[in-house]
Coordinates of C-alpha atoms in Angstrom, one line a residue:
X24 CA 0.0 -0.1 -0.1
X25 CA 2.9 2.3 0.7
X26 CA 5.0 1.3 -2.4
X27 CA 1.7 2.2 -4.6
X28 CA 1.0 5.7 -2.9
X29 CA 4.3 6.6 -3.3
X30 CA 4.2 5.3 -7.5
X31 CA 0.9 6.8 -7.8
X32 CA 2.4 10.7 -6.3
X33 CA 5.5 10.4 -8.4
X34 CA 3.8 9.3 -11.4
X35 CA 0.8 11.6 -10.9
X36 CA 2.1 14.8 -10.5
X37 CA 4.3 14.8 -13.9
X38 CA 1.6 13.3 -15.6
X39 CA -0.7 16.4 -14.5
X40 CA 2.0 19.0 -15.1
X41 CA 2.6 18.3 -18.5
X42 CA -1.4 17.9 -18.9
X43 CA -1.9 21.5 -17.9
X44 CA 1.0 22.8 -20.2
X45 CA -0.6 20.9 -22.9
X46 CA -3.8 22.4 -22.0
X47 CA -2.3 26.0 -22.2
X48 CA -0.5 25.3 -25.6
X49 CA -3.9 23.7 -26.7
X50 CA -6.0 26.9 -25.9
X51 CA -3.4 29.6 -27.2
X52 CA -3.1 27.9 -30.4
X53 CA -7.0 27.8 -30.7
X54 CA -7.2 31.2 -30.1
X55 CA -4.2 32.3 -32.3
X56 CA -6.0 30.6 -35.3
X57 CA -9.2 32.0 -34.7
X58 CA -7.7 35.6 -33.8
X59 CA -6.0 35.3 -37.2
X60 CA -9.1 34.2 -39.0
X61 CA -11.1 37.1 -37.3
X62 CA -8.5 39.8 -38.1
X63 CA -8.5 38.9 -42.1
X64 CA -12.1 39.0 -42.3
X65 CA -12.5 42.0 -40.1
X66 CA -9.5 43.6 -42.8
X67 CA -11.6 42.4 -45.7
X68 CA -15.0 44.0 -44.6
X69 CA -14.1 47.5 -43.8
X70 CA -16.9 49.6 -44.7
X71 CA -16.3 52.1 -47.6
X72 CA -14.8 55.4 -46.8
X73 CA -12.7 54.2 -44.1
X74 CA -8.8 53.7 -44.6
X75 CA -6.2 51.1 -44.6
X76 CA -5.2 52.2 -41.0
X77 CA -9.0 52.1 -40.2
X78 CA -8.9 48.3 -41.2
X79 CA -5.7 47.6 -39.6
X80 CA -7.4 48.8 -36.4
X81 CA -10.2 46.9 -36.8
X82 CA -8.2 43.6 -37.5
X83 CA -6.4 44.0 -34.4
X84 CA -9.6 44.7 -32.3
X85 CA -11.2 41.6 -33.6
X86 CA -7.8 39.6 -33.0
X87 CA -7.6 40.7 -29.6
X88 CA -11.4 40.1 -28.7
X89 CA -10.8 36.4 -30.3
X90 CA -7.7 35.8 -28.0
X91 CA -9.4 37.3 -24.8
X92 CA -12.1 34.7 -25.5
X93 CA -9.0 32.0 -24.9
X94 CA -8.1 34.3 -21.8
X95 CA -5.2 35.5 -23.7
X96 CA -3.8 39.0 -23.8
X97 CA -2.6 40.2 -27.5
X98 CA -0.3 42.7 -27.9
X99 CA 0.3 45.2 -31.3
X100 CA 3.8 43.7 -32.0
X101 CA 2.5 39.7 -31.6
X102 CA 0.3 41.2 -34.6
X103 CA 1.6 41.2 -38.1
X104 CA -0.9 42.3 -41.5
X105 CA 0.6 42.5 -44.7
X106 CA -1.2 42.9 -48.5
X107 CA 0.1 41.6 -51.5
X108 CA -0.2 43.5 -54.1
X109 CA -1.9 46.0 -52.4
X110 CA -4.3 46.4 -49.5
X111 CA -8.0 47.0 -50.0
X112 CA -7.5 46.6 -53.9
X113 CA -9.6 44.4 -56.3
X114 CA -7.7 40.7 -56.6
X115 CA -5.2 41.3 -53.6
X116 CA -4.8 39.5 -50.6
X117 CA -4.5 40.3 -46.9
X118 CA -1.9 37.7 -44.7
X119 CA -2.8 37.9 -40.8
X120 CA 0.1 36.2 -38.9
X121 CA 0.5 35.6 -35.3
X122 CA 3.3 35.1 -33.3
X123 CA 3.3 34.4 -29.5
X124 CA 5.0 32.7 -26.6
X125 CA 3.1 30.5 -23.9
X126 CA 4.3 30.3 -20.5
X127 CA 4.5 27.2 -18.9
X128 CA 2.5 26.8 -15.7
X129 CA 2.9 26.9 -12.2
X130 CA 6.7 28.2 -12.4
X131 CA 7.3 31.2 -10.1
X132 CA 8.9 34.4 -11.0
X133 CA 11.0 33.9 -7.9
X134 CA 13.1 31.7 -10.3
X135 CA 14.6 34.5 -11.9
X136 CA 15.3 35.0 -15.6
X137 CA 12.2 34.4 -17.9
X138 CA 9.9 31.8 -17.7
X139 CA 10.3 29.0 -20.2
X140 CA 7.7 29.1 -23.0
X141 CA 6.2 27.2 -25.8
X142 CA 6.0 29.6 -29.4
X143 CA 3.2 29.1 -31.1
X144 CA 2.1 30.9 -34.6
X145 CA -0.9 31.0 -36.8
X146 CA -1.2 32.4 -40.6
X147 CA -4.3 33.1 -42.5
X148 CA -4.8 34.8 -46.0
X149 CA -8.1 36.0 -47.1
X150 CA -8.6 37.2 -50.4
X151 CA -10.5 40.8 -51.2
X152 CA -11.8 39.7 -54.6
X153 CA -11.4 40.2 -58.3
X154 CA -15.3 41.8 -58.6
X155 CA -15.0 44.1 -55.6
X156 CA -14.7 48.0 -55.3
X157 CA -11.4 49.5 -54.3
X158 CA -11.4 51.1 -50.7
X159 CA -9.3 52.8 -48.7
X160 CA -6.6 55.2 -49.6
X161 CA -5.7 53.5 -52.5

């Protein structure tokens, strides 16, 4: 009975820690995928009369809300929006890329240095459409 208790303790604690880490990474990965998709769509459907900067701010807000739904914060340097060949022009595409680090759970800051983290990234490309009216500054 004693041996079983010690073995259960020695095996279950690492297993639970690994599961917590996997759940955090999965949550962040799902949030990043949803955020890039939402940002691409928000950029594309900008109303007439708004500029490219307005489209970028709408896309960032959509991505921020998608990440917040998963309990994560998004900073502006984590989200990159690029257009090819030009933004909000017929036939162009918008690519949204998100790069983030997910810190491992239950590691205190008292240990010093940077907390170990797992890097995640997501990308989504959204076409503007060949038969749409050009919007923005273009």
